[in-house]
């Protein structure tokens, strides 16, 4: 029997309080600052459920993608199979356009069909921050499931006192797919100007899933680059310019989350993702009313696709121009953050119908314009009670240039959070958030043919095509999330030790789900209308919780993550599809050699997913994954500056498939990386 999340939450809180012995401040587990909430704050100082993946975590796990770097976190999962270029992030049962992605504060709005949207090489990142749960009051459209905020490296991350120049070179290898990973970074400081250049190159053959089976058409080659220039104008002012590029080549199915088939042709896909960002900050130490941050950015993502088995060549191009301006002012016990932002997305597609005239989707030429304004107040009501209240207003417009059609709408996104420092070691919080996701150009204005059924003599002599039908009245998805959180911190329970425990319980009601619907899924009975459209359908109720524990005793560390989400249709009370199975993970590590070496092991257990819609006859079995890892980084001596990371993932070569996914995941994999810093 599945226990109700609130019952489990109360049991964990009260059982923990019985064992509290000391009330001292924790250090190691409470020093992380997050920026995904648009203000700098400790993880334990926010009422939101937040995960921070540090650069050290990234180096230890050596992930193939940003999504892969998050796979061990509670209620966070990887979608779309093992091909790195197509992997996405799922948070509390929501994925795709329902999870907002940012890089250095710039929105990443690329999302089209079965193509990927996470192109950043984790090697170029200093951290990844995840907000679990809606955050539209801060970020606007798209954040009804959460936010994945990626922060790229800068010279300031490496420069120590009196340093003027430095860098590192790094070489990695993985035996699964014979993957070669080469990267390097140089950085420097001249007067008030710091700079950084970083690049990486990956090349791999076909992935092997469990039991030494190869996943055909999963080889890939990619190149990434990052350039940053920072100018410290004064002690209070900083101007920063950054540019990045990701270039990926692969021969994959047109839908990389499945296999090549009659309706899924083989595609030689070239992806080029570019970004330029200019950021300015002003934070005078003697002026509590001024903490200004502004960003202007340009994104361009282009997919060139040679449909090699069809003799067709397609292109899809996204371009985003955006800005953000916000300021924080401190008045006595209140910090007021307010700002405006906006962006314009342009999409242009070309669909080649060679040898298939009238049987391909039509080209799309359209743009989306969004303007938003928000304010957030963090108020210390008493010494132990704090309130954060926020509201955001957005107006958005979709315009189809080729169809000469347009639609517009607006949304108000309020949020309210209350935090209570019940004791020195226990903080309780409760919050309410409303969020929305505006419909995309493809969802509203796709035309042409979705798929065609070939001629069947004497039954369907002319064949039959299913055509897209526009839906200019498509409404935005809306979410209402209720959440309670308990954050516990202890020190010196058994000597030199620390314990941190966090529990979040949530219910997210999502209305007007946008889903693709086919008028006749039985395919091709003459006389019946054959159309595909995006419609507002489900009213979903998502409930669950995540529980995270971290414990350190001297140089021994243990982390436990558990996540559970249940999704039901509010009208029929039937289970929803695409809801992840329950997952629990353990990470145990020991530092030796005065901290120069770290030995660790991870075990993740994913339960059987048997909460299925009545019509679903699939079977998603439970599985257990076991990894080990070693990190060696001498602090001094002959090998100072060298870091070596070694890991074995999926030691048992488990052949497993995540719930709702088509492809089996990667099998046993040996990873080795060596980095030398100078």
XYZ file of C-alpha atoms in Angstrom:
678
model
C 0.000 0.000 0.000
C 1.316 3.453 -0.935
C 1.458 5.785 2.035
C 0.104 9.311 1.671
C 2.940 11.894 1.315
C 1.683 14.076 4.180
C 1.619 11.122 6.577
C 5.176 10.188 5.624
C 6.291 13.813 5.983
C 4.907 14.176 9.485
C 6.406 10.857 10.572
C 9.864 11.845 9.331
C 9.785 15.280 10.963
C 8.629 14.111 14.373
C 10.873 11.042 14.472
C 13.858 13.238 13.663
C 13.115 15.765 16.383
C 13.244 13.038 19.001
C 16.919 12.447 18.285
C 18.130 16.043 18.167
C 21.003 16.479 20.594
C 22.846 19.644 19.578
C 21.823 22.968 18.066
C 24.988 24.146 16.335
C 25.364 25.638 12.902
C 26.173 23.312 10.027
C 28.926 24.430 7.665
C 29.682 21.989 4.838
C 26.038 21.248 3.963
C 24.827 24.834 4.122
C 27.256 26.993 2.188
C 25.772 26.717 -1.322
C 24.259 29.863 -2.830
C 21.644 29.579 -5.562
C 20.738 32.084 -8.277
C 17.875 30.216 -9.985
C 15.554 32.005 -7.534
C 16.839 35.334 -8.950
C 18.435 36.332 -5.644
C 21.572 34.986 -3.981
C 20.518 32.787 -1.080
C 21.436 29.578 0.689
C 19.556 26.436 -0.214
C 18.223 26.217 3.349
C 17.027 29.840 3.217
C 14.493 29.292 0.431
C 11.048 27.758 0.776
C 11.431 26.194 -2.677
C 12.744 22.686 -3.315
C 16.188 23.308 -4.821
C 19.023 21.043 -5.995
C 22.552 22.310 -6.688
C 25.072 20.241 -8.664
C 28.574 21.631 -8.141
C 31.521 21.436 -10.528
C 33.053 18.800 -8.259
C 29.892 16.688 -8.592
C 30.046 17.104 -12.374
C 33.667 15.959 -12.486
C 32.948 12.894 -10.358
C 30.014 11.708 -12.467
C 31.491 12.697 -15.885
C 27.992 13.091 -17.396
C 27.288 12.897 -21.116
C 24.656 15.643 -20.942
C 23.107 18.141 -18.543
C 20.177 15.769 -18.067
C 22.597 12.924 -17.269
C 24.185 15.084 -14.540
C 20.815 15.239 -12.742
C 19.720 11.609 -13.028
C 20.415 10.657 -9.385
C 18.316 13.447 -7.867
C 14.936 12.778 -6.257
C 11.980 13.404 -8.579
C 14.325 14.364 -11.425
C 14.646 11.978 -14.377
C 16.216 11.734 -17.831
C 13.833 11.461 -20.783
C 14.140 10.355 -24.425
C 16.555 7.448 -24.069
C 20.360 7.113 -23.986
C 21.309 9.281 -26.990
C 22.868 12.301 -25.270
C 21.823 14.884 -27.875
C 18.111 14.126 -27.412
C 18.018 13.732 -23.620
C 15.708 15.988 -21.636
C 14.907 16.680 -17.991
C 11.716 15.583 -16.243
C 10.801 17.149 -12.883
C 7.949 15.759 -10.797
C 6.352 14.108 -13.838
C 6.607 17.141 -16.153
C 9.108 17.530 -18.993
C 9.749 19.147 -22.375
C 8.437 22.708 -22.633
C 7.013 22.423 -19.095
C 10.547 22.676 -17.639
C 12.302 25.991 -18.261
C 15.985 25.919 -19.202
C 18.344 28.857 -18.693
C 22.075 29.394 -19.281
C 23.650 32.267 -17.334
C 20.170 33.707 -16.889
C 19.292 33.583 -20.615
C 16.195 31.567 -21.534
C 16.666 28.620 -23.909
C 13.385 28.308 -25.817
C 14.344 25.834 -28.539
C 11.795 23.026 -28.709
C 10.644 21.341 -31.904
C 9.181 17.921 -32.542
C 11.463 15.091 -31.465
C 14.635 17.173 -31.489
C 16.776 17.760 -28.415
C 17.072 21.046 -26.544
C 19.986 20.582 -24.059
C 23.176 21.268 -26.014
C 25.532 22.533 -23.309
C 28.553 20.329 -22.601
C 28.626 19.846 -18.788
C 32.404 20.303 -18.957
C 31.810 24.029 -19.527
C 29.613 24.444 -16.444
C 30.509 25.579 -12.940
C 27.153 24.439 -11.521
C 23.612 23.345 -12.355
C 20.684 24.485 -10.219
C 17.245 22.896 -10.305
C 14.024 24.302 -8.913
C 11.542 21.478 -8.392
C 8.058 22.890 -8.800
C 6.457 25.876 -10.577
C 8.386 29.160 -10.755
C 6.464 31.355 -13.217
C 6.294 34.190 -10.672
C 10.046 34.537 -11.281
C 10.556 33.338 -14.841
C 7.219 33.457 -16.660
C 6.096 30.920 -19.259
C 7.347 27.348 -19.209
C 8.249 26.886 -15.544
C 5.203 24.846 -14.480
C 7.368 21.806 -13.728
C 10.497 23.597 -12.627
C 13.680 25.316 -13.789
C 17.090 23.970 -14.861
C 19.567 26.851 -14.514
C 23.052 26.258 -15.946
C 25.969 28.470 -14.927
C 29.033 28.489 -17.161
C 32.594 28.733 -15.920
C 34.376 32.060 -15.678
C 37.914 33.159 -14.857
C 36.731 34.191 -11.389
C 36.005 30.526 -10.612
C 39.702 29.665 -11.034
C 41.753 32.746 -10.202
C 43.229 32.787 -6.733
C 45.023 35.627 -5.001
C 47.875 37.057 -7.119
C 47.057 34.736 -10.055
C 47.313 36.333 -13.491
C 47.130 33.332 -15.813
C 46.231 29.659 -15.716
C 44.404 26.847 -17.373
C 43.968 23.125 -17.665
C 43.878 20.347 -20.218
C 41.698 17.295 -19.791
C 41.419 13.954 -21.522
C 38.664 11.429 -20.952
C 37.665 8.032 -22.260
C 34.635 5.768 -21.903
C 34.728 2.172 -23.042
C 30.994 2.031 -23.799
C 30.868 3.444 -27.309
C 34.651 4.034 -27.306
C 33.979 7.661 -26.421
C 36.861 10.131 -26.492
C 36.472 13.405 -24.600
C 39.066 16.164 -24.925
C 38.742 19.598 -23.332
C 40.835 22.533 -22.268
C 40.565 25.961 -20.683
C 42.836 28.980 -20.334
C 42.075 32.106 -18.341
C 43.781 35.238 -17.157
C 43.583 38.614 -15.469
C 45.002 41.922 -16.747
C 44.321 44.941 -14.574
C 40.525 45.004 -14.235
C 39.811 42.610 -17.109
C 39.498 38.855 -16.702
C 39.009 36.439 -19.580
C 38.417 32.760 -20.252
C 38.511 30.511 -23.304
C 37.225 26.947 -23.024
C 36.512 24.200 -25.532
C 35.697 20.509 -25.762
C 35.482 17.731 -28.335
C 33.574 14.435 -28.027
C 33.548 11.506 -30.450
C 31.793 8.190 -29.831
C 30.652 5.040 -31.590
C 27.361 3.227 -31.013
C 26.217 2.892 -27.401
C 25.913 -0.559 -25.885
C 22.844 -1.251 -23.793
C 22.764 -4.061 -21.211
C 24.096 -7.518 -22.088
C 26.521 -6.102 -24.660
C 23.843 -5.216 -27.214
C 24.568 -2.252 -29.504
C 22.058 0.535 -30.053
C 22.260 1.152 -33.772
C 22.679 4.733 -35.004
C 23.748 6.151 -31.652
C 27.256 7.356 -32.580
C 27.878 11.103 -32.371
C 30.538 13.778 -32.716
C 30.333 17.169 -31.010
C 32.366 20.310 -30.428
C 31.697 23.043 -27.862
C 33.308 26.379 -27.140
C 32.960 29.161 -24.595
C 34.534 32.620 -24.456
C 34.082 35.071 -21.583
C 35.394 38.561 -20.999
C 34.759 40.375 -17.731
C 35.535 44.010 -16.976
C 35.458 45.134 -13.345
C 34.659 48.767 -14.091
C 34.771 49.711 -10.403
C 34.515 47.816 -7.146
C 30.737 48.057 -7.533
C 30.298 47.573 -11.275
C 30.967 44.665 -13.605
C 30.401 44.196 -17.327
C 30.611 40.693 -18.772
C 30.489 39.409 -22.336
C 30.149 35.720 -23.179
C 29.765 33.699 -26.356
C 29.316 29.985 -26.757
C 28.920 27.475 -29.558
C 27.835 23.834 -29.678
C 28.141 21.793 -32.870
C 26.832 18.226 -33.106
C 26.817 15.656 -35.935
C 24.950 12.359 -35.768
C 23.190 9.743 -37.883
C 20.040 8.965 -35.905
C 16.350 8.146 -36.333
C 14.251 11.272 -36.965
C 12.887 10.557 -33.472
C 16.061 9.720 -31.504
C 14.071 8.304 -28.588
C 13.125 5.252 -30.661
C 14.394 2.998 -33.479
C 14.392 3.529 -37.238
C 11.076 2.389 -38.749
C 8.712 2.955 -41.652
C 7.534 6.272 -40.159
C 10.866 7.092 -38.481
C 13.473 7.513 -41.238
C 17.224 7.715 -40.733
C 18.478 11.308 -40.570
C 21.972 12.768 -40.839
C 21.465 15.606 -38.368
C 23.745 18.587 -37.877
C 22.909 20.814 -34.897
C 24.484 24.206 -34.358
C 23.600 26.123 -31.198
C 24.978 29.630 -30.589
C 24.583 32.257 -27.888
C 25.875 35.730 -27.121
C 25.169 37.341 -23.740
C 26.083 40.742 -22.333
C 25.514 41.265 -18.595
C 25.971 44.324 -16.402
C 25.754 44.464 -12.605
C 25.856 47.400 -10.200
C 25.999 46.745 -6.459
C 27.366 49.631 -4.395
C 28.131 48.506 -0.865
C 26.992 51.831 0.598
C 23.602 51.862 -1.144
C 21.089 49.285 0.091
C 18.541 50.377 -2.514
C 20.668 49.376 -5.481
C 21.598 45.848 -6.539
C 21.072 45.965 -10.284
C 21.494 43.104 -12.754
C 20.798 43.385 -16.470
C 21.232 40.903 -19.314
C 20.818 41.088 -23.080
C 21.103 37.861 -25.059
C 20.820 36.295 -28.508
C 20.319 32.582 -29.152
C 20.318 30.775 -32.486
C 19.752 27.048 -32.970
C 19.721 25.405 -36.389
C 18.954 21.800 -37.314
C 20.046 20.665 -40.795
C 18.646 17.221 -41.527
C 19.486 15.027 -44.497
C 16.768 12.360 -44.615
C 19.153 9.922 -46.268
C 16.586 7.212 -47.010
C 14.106 9.716 -48.483
C 16.351 11.998 -50.530
C 15.037 15.026 -48.636
C 16.753 17.885 -46.830
C 14.999 19.761 -43.995
C 16.018 22.764 -41.908
C 14.628 24.094 -38.629
C 15.928 27.346 -37.177
C 15.112 29.083 -33.897
C 16.258 32.566 -32.982
C 15.689 34.316 -29.655
C 16.476 37.904 -28.731
C 15.812 38.759 -25.104
C 16.640 40.989 -22.171
C 16.227 41.032 -18.404
C 16.510 43.926 -15.968
C 15.995 43.571 -12.232
C 16.997 45.328 -9.033
C 16.909 44.500 -5.330
C 16.337 47.126 -2.655
C 16.655 46.579 1.075
C 14.314 48.449 3.403
C 14.886 47.571 7.076
C 13.692 43.944 7.278
C 12.432 43.734 3.684
C 14.257 42.934 0.449
C 12.246 43.964 -2.605
C 13.268 42.488 -5.973
C 11.559 43.814 -9.080
C 12.179 43.829 -12.781
C 11.061 43.550 -16.377
C 12.068 41.188 -19.150
C 11.034 40.222 -22.622
C 11.996 38.102 -25.571
C 11.067 37.335 -29.146
C 11.305 33.810 -30.537
C 11.390 33.266 -34.285
C 10.922 29.861 -35.885
C 11.496 29.037 -39.535
C 11.216 25.529 -40.941
C 11.668 24.141 -44.456
C 10.198 20.709 -45.180
C 11.401 19.059 -48.389
C 8.612 16.985 -50.012
C 10.723 15.423 -52.786
C 8.927 12.240 -53.961
C 6.255 12.939 -51.334
C 4.403 15.945 -52.708
C 1.593 16.876 -50.357
C 2.674 14.270 -47.819
C 4.968 16.344 -45.587
C 4.336 19.021 -42.962
C 4.187 22.543 -44.361
C 6.950 25.003 -43.583
C 6.468 27.303 -40.586
C 7.364 30.974 -40.475
C 6.324 32.558 -37.203
C 7.306 34.468 -34.111
C 6.382 34.709 -30.449
C 6.687 37.942 -28.469
C 6.574 37.989 -24.661
C 6.791 40.885 -22.198
C 6.786 40.437 -18.445
C 7.135 42.390 -15.196
C 7.562 40.949 -11.707
C 8.141 41.895 -8.109
C 9.158 39.784 -5.136
C 9.249 40.807 -1.482
C 11.265 38.912 1.136
C 10.062 40.117 4.532
C 11.425 39.181 7.947
C 8.229 39.379 10.003
C 9.981 38.380 13.224
C 13.341 36.919 14.172
C 12.038 33.457 13.290
C 9.296 34.015 10.681
C 9.866 35.200 7.102
C 7.515 35.766 4.206
C 8.224 35.867 0.491
C 5.482 37.097 -1.818
C 5.797 37.530 -5.578
C 3.623 38.319 -8.558
C 4.371 38.466 -12.253
C 2.374 39.654 -15.240
C 3.087 38.383 -18.771
C 1.578 39.227 -22.114
C 2.361 37.018 -25.108
C 1.532 36.903 -28.800
C 1.980 34.189 -31.429
C 2.037 35.258 -35.065
C 2.091 32.981 -38.120
C 3.565 34.965 -41.010
C 2.808 32.349 -43.655
C -0.836 31.880 -42.549
C -1.409 35.575 -41.746
C -2.884 34.594 -38.365
C -2.123 35.674 -34.824
C -3.336 35.204 -31.263
C -2.514 36.867 -27.960
C -3.160 36.335 -24.277
C -1.841 37.267 -20.854
C -1.199 35.583 -17.526
C -0.840 36.570 -13.877
C 1.464 34.366 -11.767
C 1.358 34.953 -7.996
C 3.294 33.043 -5.352
C 3.484 33.083 -1.569
C 5.953 31.426 0.776
C 6.157 31.361 4.558
C 9.197 30.168 6.528
C 9.413 29.510 10.261
C 12.656 28.808 12.102
C 10.935 26.579 14.641
C 14.228 25.793 16.394
C 17.897 26.331 15.665
C 17.917 23.044 13.745
C 14.437 22.958 12.151
C 12.943 25.277 9.532
C 9.398 24.703 8.318
C 7.955 26.351 5.237
C 4.809 26.360 3.144
C 4.238 27.915 -0.248
C 1.702 28.390 -3.015
C 2.590 29.028 -6.669
C 0.623 29.618 -9.832
C 2.345 29.070 -13.166
C 1.611 28.843 -16.872
C 3.010 27.709 -20.209
C 2.014 29.573 -23.346
C 1.302 27.410 -26.429
C 4.059 27.284 -29.031
C 3.912 28.213 -32.710
C 4.034 24.549 -33.760
C 1.172 23.639 -31.441
C -1.084 26.397 -32.765
C -0.184 26.758 -36.433
C 1.211 23.488 -37.835
C -0.281 22.602 -41.238
C 0.313 20.055 -43.961
C 0.516 16.285 -43.609
C 1.422 14.535 -40.365
C 1.700 11.060 -41.870
C 0.321 9.151 -44.834
C -0.932 5.595 -45.325
C 0.187 4.062 -48.647
C -2.245 2.721 -51.212
C -4.042 -0.535 -50.352
C -5.543 -2.135 -53.513
C -9.355 -2.440 -53.533
C -9.556 -0.983 -50.003
C -7.610 2.287 -50.067
C -6.485 2.712 -53.693
C -5.374 6.352 -53.282
C -3.901 5.992 -49.824
C -4.815 8.400 -47.045
C -3.030 11.244 -45.292
C -3.506 12.594 -41.797
C -3.292 16.397 -41.915
C -2.454 18.912 -39.213
C -5.285 21.166 -38.151
C -4.532 24.596 -36.695
C -5.892 25.569 -33.279
C -5.673 29.366 -32.833
C -7.857 29.105 -29.711
C -5.377 26.911 -27.838
C -5.177 28.031 -24.211
C -2.083 28.262 -22.019
C -1.448 25.453 -19.549
C -1.961 26.522 -15.946
C -0.588 25.099 -12.697
C -1.406 25.611 -9.038
C 1.148 24.125 -6.676
C 0.843 23.703 -2.898
C 3.962 22.643 -1.023
C 5.290 22.193 2.493
C 8.936 21.701 3.373
C 10.957 20.743 6.432
C 14.653 21.535 6.518
C 16.738 20.130 9.387
C 20.382 20.814 10.262
C 22.384 19.210 13.082
C 26.029 19.243 14.130
C 28.166 17.306 16.613
C 25.662 14.524 17.179
C 28.532 12.026 17.485
C 31.586 14.240 17.469
C 32.923 15.734 14.239
C 29.782 15.206 12.183
C 26.936 17.001 10.398
C 23.446 15.935 9.400
C 21.153 17.695 6.923
C 17.659 16.474 6.078
C 15.137 18.043 3.706
C 11.604 16.891 2.999
C 9.216 18.499 0.517
C 5.600 17.428 -0.013
C 3.633 18.845 -2.934
C 0.412 18.820 -4.898
C 0.486 20.396 -8.362
C -2.848 20.822 -10.183
C -2.230 21.372 -13.893
C -5.199 22.354 -16.063
C -5.571 22.696 -19.833
C -2.762 20.259 -20.608
C -1.720 20.686 -24.235
C -1.454 17.325 -25.982
C -1.267 16.178 -29.577
C -4.461 14.332 -30.540
C -5.208 12.253 -33.639
C -8.838 12.174 -34.794
C -8.667 8.531 -35.931
C -5.886 6.564 -34.242
C -7.050 3.341 -36.008
C -5.477 4.752 -39.195
C -7.127 4.899 -42.549
C -10.744 3.782 -42.567
C -12.219 5.605 -45.621
C -14.839 8.210 -44.891
C -13.500 9.129 -41.458
C -11.773 12.456 -40.994
C -8.021 12.165 -40.491
C -6.533 15.119 -38.582
C -3.868 15.862 -35.992
C -4.052 18.869 -33.706
C -2.896 20.107 -30.329
C -5.743 20.484 -27.879
C -6.356 21.332 -24.224
C -7.303 17.988 -22.713
C -6.299 16.728 -19.294
C -6.789 18.231 -15.887
C -3.981 16.637 -13.933
C -3.322 16.207 -10.230
C 0.316 15.525 -9.399
C 1.149 14.655 -5.802
C 4.284 13.391 -4.155
C 7.346 14.196 -2.113
C 11.127 14.134 -2.133
C 13.335 13.350 0.826
C 17.058 14.089 0.920
C 19.518 13.242 3.698
C 23.207 14.059 3.865
C 25.434 12.943 6.713
C 29.149 13.495 7.312
C 31.207 11.857 10.025
C 34.788 13.122 9.785
C 35.726 12.160 6.187
C 32.867 9.724 5.590
C 29.800 10.984 3.745
C 26.419 9.447 3.012
C 23.647 10.923 0.857
C 20.170 9.441 0.414
C 17.624 10.714 -2.126
C 14.054 9.430 -2.430
C 11.367 10.725 -4.771
C 7.776 9.714 -5.435
C 5.215 11.285 -7.794
C 1.659 10.146 -8.509
C -0.328 11.572 -11.408
C -4.081 11.285 -11.895
C -6.711 12.791 -14.159
C -8.875 14.955 -11.885
C -12.009 14.173 -13.904
C -11.749 10.377 -14.219
C -9.378 9.647 -11.289
C -7.398 7.447 -13.676
C -3.604 7.307 -13.597
C -1.770 9.527 -16.089
C 0.917 8.327 -18.458
C 4.542 9.559 -18.367
C 4.710 9.704 -14.569
C 8.059 8.358 -13.288
C 8.404 5.370 -10.997
C 9.503 5.748 -7.381
C 13.279 6.082 -7.025
C 15.704 5.873 -4.119
C 19.436 6.453 -4.307
C 22.372 6.015 -1.919
C 25.795 7.635 -2.295
C 28.501 6.599 0.202
C 32.026 8.026 0.006
C 35.213 8.070 2.050
C 38.073 10.562 1.769
C 41.558 9.258 2.455
C 45.153 10.457 2.077
C 44.344 13.671 3.976
C 41.499 14.382 1.576
C 43.499 13.919 -1.627
C 41.509 10.831 -2.646
C 37.810 10.097 -2.500
C 36.346 6.594 -2.870
C 32.628 6.266 -3.430
C 29.786 4.039 -4.488
C 26.214 4.744 -5.619
C 23.190 2.479 -5.643
C 19.923 3.510 -7.254
C 16.754 1.447 -7.048
C 13.811 2.271 -9.317
C 10.543 0.538 -8.476
C 8.153 -1.103 -10.909
C 5.772 1.425 -12.436
C 2.343 -0.177 -12.162
C 0.327 3.048 -11.928
C -0.843 2.965 -15.537
C -3.892 4.191 -17.448
C -6.417 1.381 -17.970
C -5.717 1.195 -21.707
C -1.955 0.827 -21.198
C -0.769 -2.786 -21.288
C 2.952 -2.035 -21.040
C 5.135 -3.470 -18.293
C 7.837 -1.366 -16.669
C 9.919 -3.533 -14.346
C 11.981 -2.450 -11.368
C 15.775 -2.308 -11.623
C 18.855 -1.604 -9.514
C 21.979 0.221 -10.705
C 25.320 0.103 -8.934
C 28.203 2.506 -9.630
C 31.628 3.079 -8.074
C 33.870 6.115 -8.446
C 37.300 7.387 -7.414
C 38.627 10.959 -7.457
C 42.290 11.761 -6.815
C 43.559 15.355 -6.596
C 46.815 15.878 -4.662
C 46.928 19.204 -2.836
C 50.737 19.408 -2.966
C 53.829 17.558 -4.047
C 54.980 16.163 -7.380
C 51.451 15.644 -8.752
C 49.982 18.944 -7.581
C 47.618 20.254 -10.281
C 46.604 16.785 -11.432
C 43.098 15.396 -10.986
C 42.051 11.877 -12.003
C 38.457 10.637 -11.982
C 37.534 7.010 -12.545
C 34.067 5.479 -12.450
C 32.263 2.287 -13.368
C 28.575 2.797 -14.061
C 26.003 0.016 -14.134
C 28.496 -2.537 -12.868
C 26.001 -5.380 -13.268
C 25.420 -4.491 -16.941
C 21.717 -4.277 -16.145
C 19.440 -4.306 -19.176
C 16.803 -1.814 -18.103
C 14.278 0.624 -19.471
C 12.787 3.598 -17.686
C 9.012 3.767 -17.437
C 7.371 5.219 -20.584
C 10.604 5.101 -22.587
C 11.006 3.045 -25.768
C 14.745 2.412 -25.679
C 16.807 0.477 -23.156
C 19.491 2.488 -21.394
C 23.278 2.311 -21.482
C 24.929 -0.803 -20.076
C 28.186 -1.132 -18.140
C 30.515 1.794 -18.729
C 34.082 2.440 -17.564
C 34.940 6.155 -17.377
C 38.387 7.675 -16.953
C 39.353 11.356 -17.048
C 42.627 13.098 -16.227
C 42.933 16.873 -15.841
C 46.137 18.827 -15.388
C 45.900 22.426 -14.183
C 48.706 24.940 -14.559
